[in-house]
């Protein structure tokens, strides 16, 4: 699987983690943890609390030169960012009681990709025929490709983050025509028949590609203190896996597909509606 990251610093750590996991198959741990995109281990349903939301909040932080930081209460499942922990729990960045601390890097691992039909849109004006016989008119139809992203957890995704994830290499790596940030437009002219007392318009149904990524977290340090001093390891909760994700938290990038000639891929249709009979010739 391909990893997509926001910084060069993250790249080396995540690639190393994915390689190590692929070679060694380190899946040791509690519950039903399983390997997912880029060899990351799914902790959803294994660790306490809402792990989808935890990963979302952890990776939504501004990344410092040393990574992102988080704190997990292993008894209640409560998660806090570094700022929240220092404010609410302990004034020093040290583990205390059930609170365990971790530092690392976030990245984005491609999970799957598939094709869909986008929403049908009207691409021409309505032209009516109030006469008693068929009429023919030239329709001008125009369309511009669409690109957007959405998250399964949390609020809307920022445009800057979406751009950093879906740069065009994601779909390309999977061998698909991927239109992310490759705006394409068309304008067509076609003659169509309008039946009596009807109005006609042209619609376009785009064919789209969805690329789903799972945010993943690569552990650099993991710390706890159960009353016998601080302990620091370099895998999630000392279970042997260094890269984690939560299956229910994903980001989908959706973009109109492009044909080899760069034109939008989709289907054009003619639609018609009845006019008010009182407005038509009888």
PDB file of C-alpha atoms in Angstrom:
ATOM      1  CA  UNK A   1       0.000   0.000   0.000  1.00  0.00           C
ATOM      2  CA  UNK A   2       1.117   3.553  -0.637  1.00  0.00           C
ATOM      3  CA  UNK A   3       1.686   6.013   2.195  1.00  0.00           C
ATOM      4  CA  UNK A   4       0.808   9.659   1.745  1.00  0.00           C
ATOM      5  CA  UNK A   5       2.261  12.083   4.264  1.00  0.00           C
ATOM      6  CA  UNK A   6       2.423  15.785   5.014  1.00  0.00           C
ATOM      7  CA  UNK A   7       6.168  16.034   5.618  1.00  0.00           C
ATOM      8  CA  UNK A   8       9.477  14.473   4.684  1.00  0.00           C
ATOM      9  CA  UNK A   9      10.128  13.855   8.380  1.00  0.00           C
ATOM     10  CA  UNK A  10       7.077  11.624   8.613  1.00  0.00           C
ATOM     11  CA  UNK A  11       7.921   9.771   5.447  1.00  0.00           C
ATOM     12  CA  UNK A  12      11.030   7.999   6.687  1.00  0.00           C
ATOM     13  CA  UNK A  13       9.442   6.886   9.954  1.00  0.00           C
ATOM     14  CA  UNK A  14       6.246   5.554   8.374  1.00  0.00           C
ATOM     15  CA  UNK A  15       7.979   3.762   5.527  1.00  0.00           C
ATOM     16  CA  UNK A  16      10.349   2.142   8.000  1.00  0.00           C
ATOM     17  CA  UNK A  17       7.420   1.109  10.177  1.00  0.00           C
ATOM     18  CA  UNK A  18       5.483  -0.369   7.275  1.00  0.00           C
ATOM     19  CA  UNK A  19       8.563  -2.257   6.045  1.00  0.00           C
ATOM     20  CA  UNK A  20       9.380  -3.653   9.477  1.00  0.00           C
ATOM     21  CA  UNK A  21       5.818  -4.825  10.011  1.00  0.00           C
ATOM     22  CA  UNK A  22       5.607  -6.410   6.574  1.00  0.00           C
ATOM     23  CA  UNK A  23       8.843  -8.330   7.100  1.00  0.00           C
ATOM     24  CA  UNK A  24       8.382  -9.424  10.686  1.00  0.00           C
ATOM     25  CA  UNK A  25       4.586  -9.733  10.838  1.00  0.00           C
ATOM     26  CA  UNK A  26       4.519  -8.255  14.327  1.00  0.00           C
ATOM     27  CA  UNK A  27       0.875  -8.580  15.274  1.00  0.00           C
ATOM     28  CA  UNK A  28       1.326  -9.469  18.916  1.00  0.00           C
ATOM     29  CA  UNK A  29      -1.130  -7.813  21.269  1.00  0.00           C
ATOM     30  CA  UNK A  30      -4.360  -7.990  23.158  1.00  0.00           C
ATOM     31  CA  UNK A  31      -7.819  -8.605  21.761  1.00  0.00           C
ATOM     32  CA  UNK A  32      -8.385  -8.849  18.028  1.00  0.00           C
ATOM     33  CA  UNK A  33      -5.891  -6.315  16.695  1.00  0.00           C
ATOM     34  CA  UNK A  34      -5.288  -6.895  12.991  1.00  0.00           C
ATOM     35  CA  UNK A  35      -3.000  -5.436  10.361  1.00  0.00           C
ATOM     36  CA  UNK A  36      -4.425  -2.960   7.873  1.00  0.00           C
ATOM     37  CA  UNK A  37      -3.184  -0.390   5.343  1.00  0.00           C
ATOM     38  CA  UNK A  38       0.617  -0.059   5.254  1.00  0.00           C
ATOM     39  CA  UNK A  39       0.884  -2.787   7.883  1.00  0.00           C
ATOM     40  CA  UNK A  40      -0.679  -0.566  10.566  1.00  0.00           C
ATOM     41  CA  UNK A  41      -2.496  -2.371  13.378  1.00  0.00           C
ATOM     42  CA  UNK A  42      -6.187  -1.694  13.952  1.00  0.00           C
ATOM     43  CA  UNK A  43      -6.828  -0.829  17.619  1.00  0.00           C
ATOM     44  CA  UNK A  44     -10.557  -0.220  17.225  1.00  0.00           C
ATOM     45  CA  UNK A  45     -12.423  -2.436  19.678  1.00  0.00           C
ATOM     46  CA  UNK A  46      -9.128  -3.476  21.275  1.00  0.00           C
ATOM     47  CA  UNK A  47      -8.129  -0.450  23.321  1.00  0.00           C
ATOM     48  CA  UNK A  48     -10.570   1.446  25.548  1.00  0.00           C
ATOM     49  CA  UNK A  49     -12.417   4.559  24.493  1.00  0.00           C
ATOM     50  CA  UNK A  50     -13.345   5.971  21.102  1.00  0.00           C
ATOM     51  CA  UNK A  51     -10.184   5.188  19.152  1.00  0.00           C
ATOM     52  CA  UNK A  52     -11.622   6.662  15.929  1.00  0.00           C
ATOM     53  CA  UNK A  53     -11.962  10.026  17.617  1.00  0.00           C
ATOM     54  CA  UNK A  54      -8.617   9.604  19.400  1.00  0.00           C
ATOM     55  CA  UNK A  55      -6.681   9.177  16.147  1.00  0.00           C
ATOM     56  CA  UNK A  56      -8.633  12.046  14.568  1.00  0.00           C
ATOM     57  CA  UNK A  57      -7.793  14.424  17.425  1.00  0.00           C
ATOM     58  CA  UNK A  58      -4.224  13.193  17.747  1.00  0.00           C
ATOM     59  CA  UNK A  59      -3.460  13.711  14.071  1.00  0.00           C
ATOM     60  CA  UNK A  60      -5.417  16.950  13.824  1.00  0.00           C
ATOM     61  CA  UNK A  61      -2.783  18.697  15.948  1.00  0.00           C
ATOM     62  CA  UNK A  62      -0.127  20.955  14.500  1.00  0.00           C
ATOM     63  CA  UNK A  63       2.986  18.837  13.992  1.00  0.00           C
ATOM     64  CA  UNK A  64       6.103  20.035  15.784  1.00  0.00           C
ATOM     65  CA  UNK A  65       9.673  19.178  14.821  1.00  0.00           C
ATOM     66  CA  UNK A  66       9.465  16.249  17.224  1.00  0.00           C
ATOM     67  CA  UNK A  67       6.041  14.998  16.137  1.00  0.00           C
ATOM     68  CA  UNK A  68       2.584  14.970  17.716  1.00  0.00           C
ATOM     69  CA  UNK A  69       1.803  14.038  21.314  1.00  0.00           C
ATOM     70  CA  UNK A  70      -1.098  12.353  23.074  1.00  0.00           C
ATOM     71  CA  UNK A  71      -2.193  10.931  26.417  1.00  0.00           C
ATOM     72  CA  UNK A  72      -4.518   7.947  26.987  1.00  0.00           C
ATOM     73  CA  UNK A  73      -6.226   6.986  30.231  1.00  0.00           C
ATOM     74  CA  UNK A  74      -6.058   3.192  29.915  1.00  0.00           C
ATOM     75  CA  UNK A  75      -8.797   2.739  32.538  1.00  0.00           C
ATOM     76  CA  UNK A  76     -11.452   5.095  31.128  1.00  0.00           C
ATOM     77  CA  UNK A  77     -10.336   5.407  27.492  1.00  0.00           C
ATOM     78  CA  UNK A  78     -10.226   9.206  27.738  1.00  0.00           C
ATOM     79  CA  UNK A  79      -7.789  10.888  25.358  1.00  0.00           C
ATOM     80  CA  UNK A  80      -6.096  14.243  25.777  1.00  0.00           C
ATOM     81  CA  UNK A  81      -3.768  16.242  23.594  1.00  0.00           C
ATOM     82  CA  UNK A  82      -0.491  17.404  25.122  1.00  0.00           C
ATOM     83  CA  UNK A  83      -1.902  20.863  25.913  1.00  0.00           C
ATOM     84  CA  UNK A  84      -4.995  19.355  27.554  1.00  0.00           C
ATOM     85  CA  UNK A  85      -2.902  16.942  29.608  1.00  0.00           C
ATOM     86  CA  UNK A  86      -0.591  19.673  30.892  1.00  0.00           C
ATOM     87  CA  UNK A  87      -3.610  21.826  31.757  1.00  0.00           C
ATOM     88  CA  UNK A  88      -5.990  19.226  33.222  1.00  0.00           C
ATOM     89  CA  UNK A  89      -3.916  16.329  34.565  1.00  0.00           C
ATOM     90  CA  UNK A  90      -0.296  17.104  35.324  1.00  0.00           C
ATOM     91  CA  UNK A  91       1.797  20.215  34.772  1.00  0.00           C
ATOM     92  CA  UNK A  92       4.721  18.175  33.439  1.00  0.00           C
ATOM     93  CA  UNK A  93       4.838  15.896  30.404  1.00  0.00           C
ATOM     94  CA  UNK A  94       5.263  12.768  32.517  1.00  0.00           C
ATOM     95  CA  UNK A  95       2.973   9.712  32.849  1.00  0.00           C
ATOM     96  CA  UNK A  96       0.807   9.609  35.976  1.00  0.00           C
ATOM     97  CA  UNK A  97      -1.411   6.801  37.251  1.00  0.00           C
ATOM     98  CA  UNK A  98      -3.602   5.392  34.448  1.00  0.00           C
ATOM     99  CA  UNK A  99      -2.419   8.085  32.018  1.00  0.00           C
ATOM    100  CA  UNK A 100       0.049   6.808  29.438  1.00  0.00           C
ATOM    101  CA  UNK A 101       1.859   9.184  27.071  1.00  0.00           C
ATOM    102  CA  UNK A 102       3.001   8.795  23.488  1.00  0.00           C
ATOM    103  CA  UNK A 103       4.795  10.690  20.732  1.00  0.00           C
ATOM    104  CA  UNK A 104       5.091   9.994  17.043  1.00  0.00           C
ATOM    105  CA  UNK A 105       4.103  10.900  13.502  1.00  0.00           C
ATOM    106  CA  UNK A 106       0.838  10.820  11.582  1.00  0.00           C
ATOM    107  CA  UNK A 107       0.474   9.798   7.957  1.00  0.00           C
ATOM    108  CA  UNK A 108      -2.144   8.588   5.490  1.00  0.00           C
ATOM    109  CA  UNK A 109      -2.246   5.044   4.108  1.00  0.00           C
ATOM    110  CA  UNK A 110      -4.328   4.220   1.055  1.00  0.00           C
ATOM    111  CA  UNK A 111      -6.902   1.607   2.070  1.00  0.00           C
ATOM    112  CA  UNK A 112      -9.104   1.084  -0.996  1.00  0.00           C
ATOM    113  CA  UNK A 113     -10.420   2.694  -4.161  1.00  0.00           C
ATOM    114  CA  UNK A 114     -13.547   2.228  -6.238  1.00  0.00           C
ATOM    115  CA  UNK A 115     -15.721   3.864  -8.906  1.00  0.00           C
ATOM    116  CA  UNK A 116     -19.136   5.466  -8.425  1.00  0.00           C
ATOM    117  CA  UNK A 117     -21.659   7.495 -10.383  1.00  0.00           C
ATOM    118  CA  UNK A 118     -21.805  11.093  -9.215  1.00  0.00           C
ATOM    119  CA  UNK A 119     -24.928  13.170  -8.814  1.00  0.00           C
ATOM    120  CA  UNK A 120     -26.692  14.026 -12.062  1.00  0.00           C
ATOM    121  CA  UNK A 121     -26.682  17.758 -12.804  1.00  0.00           C
ATOM    122  CA  UNK A 122     -28.458  19.852 -15.421  1.00  0.00           C
ATOM    123  CA  UNK A 123     -25.884  21.307 -17.797  1.00  0.00           C
ATOM    124  CA  UNK A 124     -28.087  23.323 -20.169  1.00  0.00           C
ATOM    125  CA  UNK A 125     -31.004  25.706 -19.901  1.00  0.00           C
ATOM    126  CA  UNK A 126     -34.566  24.495 -20.326  1.00  0.00           C
ATOM    127  CA  UNK A 127     -36.036  25.072 -23.771  1.00  0.00           C
ATOM    128  CA  UNK A 128     -39.795  24.728 -24.150  1.00  0.00           C
ATOM    129  CA  UNK A 129     -42.086  23.983 -27.077  1.00  0.00           C
ATOM    130  CA  UNK A 130     -45.539  25.506 -26.686  1.00  0.00           C
ATOM    131  CA  UNK A 131     -46.581  24.477 -30.186  1.00  0.00           C
ATOM    132  CA  UNK A 132     -48.630  21.522 -31.405  1.00  0.00           C
ATOM    133  CA  UNK A 133     -45.841  19.751 -33.341  1.00  0.00           C
ATOM    134  CA  UNK A 134     -42.275  18.610 -32.676  1.00  0.00           C
ATOM    135  CA  UNK A 135     -39.616  21.308 -32.596  1.00  0.00           C
ATOM    136  CA  UNK A 136     -35.826  21.084 -32.878  1.00  0.00           C
ATOM    137  CA  UNK A 137     -33.397  23.271 -30.974  1.00  0.00           C
ATOM    138  CA  UNK A 138     -29.636  23.442 -30.447  1.00  0.00           C
ATOM    139  CA  UNK A 139     -28.665  22.886 -26.832  1.00  0.00           C
ATOM    140  CA  UNK A 140     -25.446  24.269 -25.353  1.00  0.00           C
ATOM    141  CA  UNK A 141     -24.258  22.076 -22.475  1.00  0.00           C
ATOM    142  CA  UNK A 142     -21.299  22.898 -20.203  1.00  0.00           C
ATOM    143  CA  UNK A 143     -19.695  21.155 -17.241  1.00  0.00           C
ATOM    144  CA  UNK A 144     -16.606  21.487 -15.011  1.00  0.00           C
ATOM    145  CA  UNK A 145     -15.135  18.592 -13.018  1.00  0.00           C
ATOM    146  CA  UNK A 146     -15.662  18.380  -9.260  1.00  0.00           C
ATOM    147  CA  UNK A 147     -13.235  17.391  -6.494  1.00  0.00           C
ATOM    148  CA  UNK A 148     -13.920  17.118  -2.762  1.00  0.00           C
ATOM    149  CA  UNK A 149     -13.055  15.160   0.375  1.00  0.00           C
ATOM    150  CA  UNK A 150     -14.902  14.081   3.515  1.00  0.00           C
ATOM    151  CA  UNK A 151     -14.073  12.555   6.893  1.00  0.00           C
ATOM    152  CA  UNK A 152     -15.914   9.817   8.781  1.00  0.00           C
ATOM    153  CA  UNK A 153     -15.095  11.415  12.149  1.00  0.00           C
ATOM    154  CA  UNK A 154     -14.904  15.030  13.276  1.00  0.00           C
ATOM    155  CA  UNK A 155     -15.759  18.127  11.301  1.00  0.00           C
ATOM    156  CA  UNK A 156     -15.099  18.973   7.695  1.00  0.00           C
ATOM    157  CA  UNK A 157     -11.651  18.413   6.279  1.00  0.00           C
ATOM    158  CA  UNK A 158      -9.637  21.494   5.384  1.00  0.00           C
ATOM    159  CA  UNK A 159      -8.750  22.108   1.756  1.00  0.00           C
ATOM    160  CA  UNK A 160      -5.038  22.324   2.597  1.00  0.00           C
ATOM    161  CA  UNK A 161      -5.064  18.928   4.320  1.00  0.00           C
ATOM    162  CA  UNK A 162      -7.059  17.372   1.483  1.00  0.00           C
ATOM    163  CA  UNK A 163      -4.533  18.720  -1.023  1.00  0.00           C
ATOM    164  CA  UNK A 164      -1.641  17.283   0.982  1.00  0.00           C
ATOM    165  CA  UNK A 165      -3.262  13.831   1.003  1.00  0.00           C
ATOM    166  CA  UNK A 166      -4.740  13.606  -2.488  1.00  0.00           C
ATOM    167  CA  UNK A 167      -2.039  15.072  -4.669  1.00  0.00           C
ATOM    168  CA  UNK A 168      -2.793  12.943  -7.723  1.00  0.00           C
ATOM    169  CA  UNK A 169      -0.266  10.221  -6.895  1.00  0.00           C
ATOM    170  CA  UNK A 170      -2.832   8.215  -4.928  1.00  0.00           C
ATOM    171  CA  UNK A 171      -5.042   7.324  -7.841  1.00  0.00           C
ATOM    172  CA  UNK A 172      -2.070   7.098 -10.145  1.00  0.00           C
ATOM    173  CA  UNK A 173      -0.449   4.487  -7.933  1.00  0.00           C
ATOM    174  CA  UNK A 174      -3.576   2.363  -8.248  1.00  0.00           C
ATOM    175  CA  UNK A 175      -3.570   2.682 -12.041  1.00  0.00           C
ATOM    176  CA  UNK A 176      -6.724   4.774 -12.336  1.00  0.00           C
ATOM    177  CA  UNK A 177      -7.514   8.018 -14.102  1.00  0.00           C
ATOM    178  CA  UNK A 178      -7.643  10.398 -11.148  1.00  0.00           C
ATOM    179  CA  UNK A 179      -8.903  13.917 -11.578  1.00  0.00           C
ATOM    180  CA  UNK A 180      -7.868  15.437  -8.270  1.00  0.00           C
ATOM    181  CA  UNK A 181      -7.008  19.087  -8.841  1.00  0.00           C
ATOM    182  CA  UNK A 182      -6.937  18.486 -12.602  1.00  0.00           C
ATOM    183  CA  UNK A 183      -9.871  20.665 -13.551  1.00  0.00           C
ATOM    184  CA  UNK A 184     -11.388  19.879 -16.912  1.00  0.00           C
ATOM    185  CA  UNK A 185     -14.306  21.553 -18.662  1.00  0.00           C
ATOM    186  CA  UNK A 186     -16.368  20.900 -21.729  1.00  0.00           C
ATOM    187  CA  UNK A 187     -19.002  22.666 -23.770  1.00  0.00           C
ATOM    188  CA  UNK A 188     -21.048  20.758 -26.327  1.00  0.00           C
ATOM    189  CA  UNK A 189     -23.717  21.718 -28.829  1.00  0.00           C
ATOM    190  CA  UNK A 190     -26.329  19.226 -29.953  1.00  0.00           C
ATOM    191  CA  UNK A 191     -29.646  19.375 -31.725  1.00  0.00           C
ATOM    192  CA  UNK A 192     -32.533  17.727 -29.906  1.00  0.00           C
ATOM    193  CA  UNK A 193     -36.218  17.233 -30.597  1.00  0.00           C
ATOM    194  CA  UNK A 194     -38.721  18.849 -28.226  1.00  0.00           C
ATOM    195  CA  UNK A 195     -42.197  17.244 -28.263  1.00  0.00           C
ATOM    196  CA  UNK A 196     -45.293  19.473 -28.197  1.00  0.00           C
ATOM    197  CA  UNK A 197     -46.102  21.115 -24.855  1.00  0.00           C
ATOM    198  CA  UNK A 198     -42.830  19.897 -23.323  1.00  0.00           C
ATOM    199  CA  UNK A 199     -39.586  21.483 -22.169  1.00  0.00           C
ATOM    200  CA  UNK A 200     -36.225  19.771 -22.585  1.00  0.00           C
ATOM    201  CA  UNK A 201     -32.795  20.109 -20.979  1.00  0.00           C
ATOM    202  CA  UNK A 202     -29.479  18.232 -21.002  1.00  0.00           C
ATOM    203  CA  UNK A 203     -27.969  16.542 -17.924  1.00  0.00           C
ATOM    204  CA  UNK A 204     -24.552  15.103 -17.134  1.00  0.00           C
ATOM    205  CA  UNK A 205     -23.833  12.173 -14.796  1.00  0.00           C
ATOM    206  CA  UNK A 206     -20.106  12.138 -13.923  1.00  0.00           C
ATOM    207  CA  UNK A 207     -18.216   8.921 -13.333  1.00  0.00           C
ATOM    208  CA  UNK A 208     -16.125   9.371 -10.221  1.00  0.00           C
ATOM    209  CA  UNK A 209     -13.261   7.694  -8.391  1.00  0.00           C
ATOM    210  CA  UNK A 210     -13.189   7.369  -4.591  1.00  0.00           C
ATOM    211  CA  UNK A 211      -9.857   6.873  -2.845  1.00  0.00           C
ATOM    212  CA  UNK A 212     -10.086   6.043   0.869  1.00  0.00           C
ATOM    213  CA  UNK A 213      -7.173   6.570   3.226  1.00  0.00           C
ATOM    214  CA  UNK A 214      -6.832   5.644   6.875  1.00  0.00           C
ATOM    215  CA  UNK A 215      -4.884   8.086   9.042  1.00  0.00           C
ATOM    216  CA  UNK A 216      -2.146   6.113  10.802  1.00  0.00           C
ATOM    217  CA  UNK A 217       0.103   6.914  13.754  1.00  0.00           C
ATOM    218  CA  UNK A 218       3.712   5.751  13.963  1.00  0.00           C
ATOM    219  CA  UNK A 219       4.917   5.433  17.559  1.00  0.00           C
ATOM    220  CA  UNK A 220       8.287   6.895  18.470  1.00  0.00           C
ATOM    221  CA  UNK A 221       7.952   6.767  22.289  1.00  0.00           C
ATOM    222  CA  UNK A 222       5.327   5.286  24.606  1.00  0.00           C
ATOM    223  CA  UNK A 223       5.546   5.899  28.367  1.00  0.00           C
ATOM    224  CA  UNK A 224       3.822   4.781  31.562  1.00  0.00           C
ATOM    225  CA  UNK A 225       4.385   4.810  35.316  1.00  0.00           C
ATOM    226  CA  UNK A 226       2.529   2.388  37.571  1.00  0.00           C
ATOM    227  CA  UNK A 227       4.284   3.576  40.700  1.00  0.00           C
ATOM    228  CA  UNK A 228       7.583   1.888  39.989  1.00  0.00           C
ATOM    229  CA  UNK A 229       9.179   4.623  37.895  1.00  0.00           C
ATOM    230  CA  UNK A 230       8.855   5.800  34.305  1.00  0.00           C
ATOM    231  CA  UNK A 231       9.005   3.182  31.558  1.00  0.00           C
ATOM    232  CA  UNK A 232       9.591   4.083  27.915  1.00  0.00           C
ATOM    233  CA  UNK A 233       9.130   1.716  24.962  1.00  0.00           C
ATOM    234  CA  UNK A 234       8.921   2.245  21.231  1.00  0.00           C
ATOM    235  CA  UNK A 235       5.756   0.386  20.238  1.00  0.00           C
ATOM    236  CA  UNK A 236       2.072   0.926  20.991  1.00  0.00           C
ATOM    237  CA  UNK A 237       1.467  -0.087  24.626  1.00  0.00           C
ATOM    238  CA  UNK A 238       4.579  -2.300  24.391  1.00  0.00           C
ATOM    239  CA  UNK A 239       2.768  -4.799  22.158  1.00  0.00           C
ATOM    240  CA  UNK A 240       5.349  -4.929  19.386  1.00  0.00           C
ATOM    241  CA  UNK A 241       3.576  -2.942  16.684  1.00  0.00           C
ATOM    242  CA  UNK A 242       4.757   0.541  15.865  1.00  0.00           C
ATOM    243  CA  UNK A 243       2.091   1.854  13.487  1.00  0.00           C
ATOM    244  CA  UNK A 244      -1.583   1.957  14.511  1.00  0.00           C
ATOM    245  CA  UNK A 245      -4.894   3.074  13.034  1.00  0.00           C
ATOM    246  CA  UNK A 246      -8.578   2.893  13.934  1.00  0.00           C
ATOM    247  CA  UNK A 247     -10.668   1.263  11.207  1.00  0.00           C
ATOM    248  CA  UNK A 248     -13.688   3.544  11.620  1.00  0.00           C
ATOM    249  CA  UNK A 249     -11.745   6.727  10.953  1.00  0.00           C
ATOM    250  CA  UNK A 250     -11.083   7.321   7.292  1.00  0.00           C
ATOM    251  CA  UNK A 251     -10.914  10.133   4.764  1.00  0.00           C
ATOM    252  CA  UNK A 252     -12.420   9.782   1.297  1.00  0.00           C
ATOM    253  CA  UNK A 253     -11.197  11.775  -1.658  1.00  0.00           C
ATOM    254  CA  UNK A 254     -13.767  11.937  -4.466  1.00  0.00           C
ATOM    255  CA  UNK A 255     -13.005  13.265  -7.913  1.00  0.00           C
ATOM    256  CA  UNK A 256     -14.492  13.083 -11.379  1.00  0.00           C
ATOM    257  CA  UNK A 257     -12.636  10.606 -13.563  1.00  0.00           C
ATOM    258  CA  UNK A 258     -10.898  11.778 -16.679  1.00  0.00           C
ATOM    259  CA  UNK A 259     -10.632  10.041 -20.038  1.00  0.00           C
ATOM    260  CA  UNK A 260      -7.175   9.491 -21.593  1.00  0.00           C
ATOM    261  CA  UNK A 261      -7.655  12.685 -23.616  1.00  0.00           C
ATOM    262  CA  UNK A 262      -8.211  14.663 -20.403  1.00  0.00           C
ATOM    263  CA  UNK A 263     -11.955  15.125 -20.869  1.00  0.00           C
ATOM    264  CA  UNK A 264     -14.422  14.340 -18.042  1.00  0.00           C
ATOM    265  CA  UNK A 265     -15.816  10.820 -18.076  1.00  0.00           C
ATOM    266  CA  UNK A 266     -19.589  10.461 -17.728  1.00  0.00           C
ATOM    267  CA  UNK A 267     -22.949  10.223 -19.482  1.00  0.00           C
ATOM    268  CA  UNK A 268     -25.088  12.873 -21.136  1.00  0.00           C
ATOM    269  CA  UNK A 269     -28.877  12.503 -21.157  1.00  0.00           C
ATOM    270  CA  UNK A 270     -31.906  14.442 -22.338  1.00  0.00           C
ATOM    271  CA  UNK A 271     -34.681  15.083 -19.850  1.00  0.00           C
ATOM    272  CA  UNK A 272     -38.110  16.533 -20.475  1.00  0.00           C
ATOM    273  CA  UNK A 273     -41.032  17.896 -18.480  1.00  0.00           C
ATOM    274  CA  UNK A 274     -44.619  18.732 -19.294  1.00  0.00           C
ATOM    275  CA  UNK A 275     -45.591  22.363 -19.683  1.00  0.00           C
ATOM    276  CA  UNK A 276     -48.796  23.877 -18.401  1.00  0.00           C
ATOM    277  CA  UNK A 277     -51.382  22.846 -21.032  1.00  0.00           C
ATOM    278  CA  UNK A 278     -52.960  26.281 -20.756  1.00  0.00           C
ATOM    279  CA  UNK A 279     -49.728  27.832 -22.071  1.00  0.00           C
ATOM    280  CA  UNK A 280     -49.596  25.608 -25.162  1.00  0.00           C
ATOM    281  CA  UNK A 281     -51.328  25.811 -28.549  1.00  0.00           C
ATOM    282  CA  UNK A 282     -54.477  23.674 -28.581  1.00  0.00           C
TER     283      UNK A 282
END
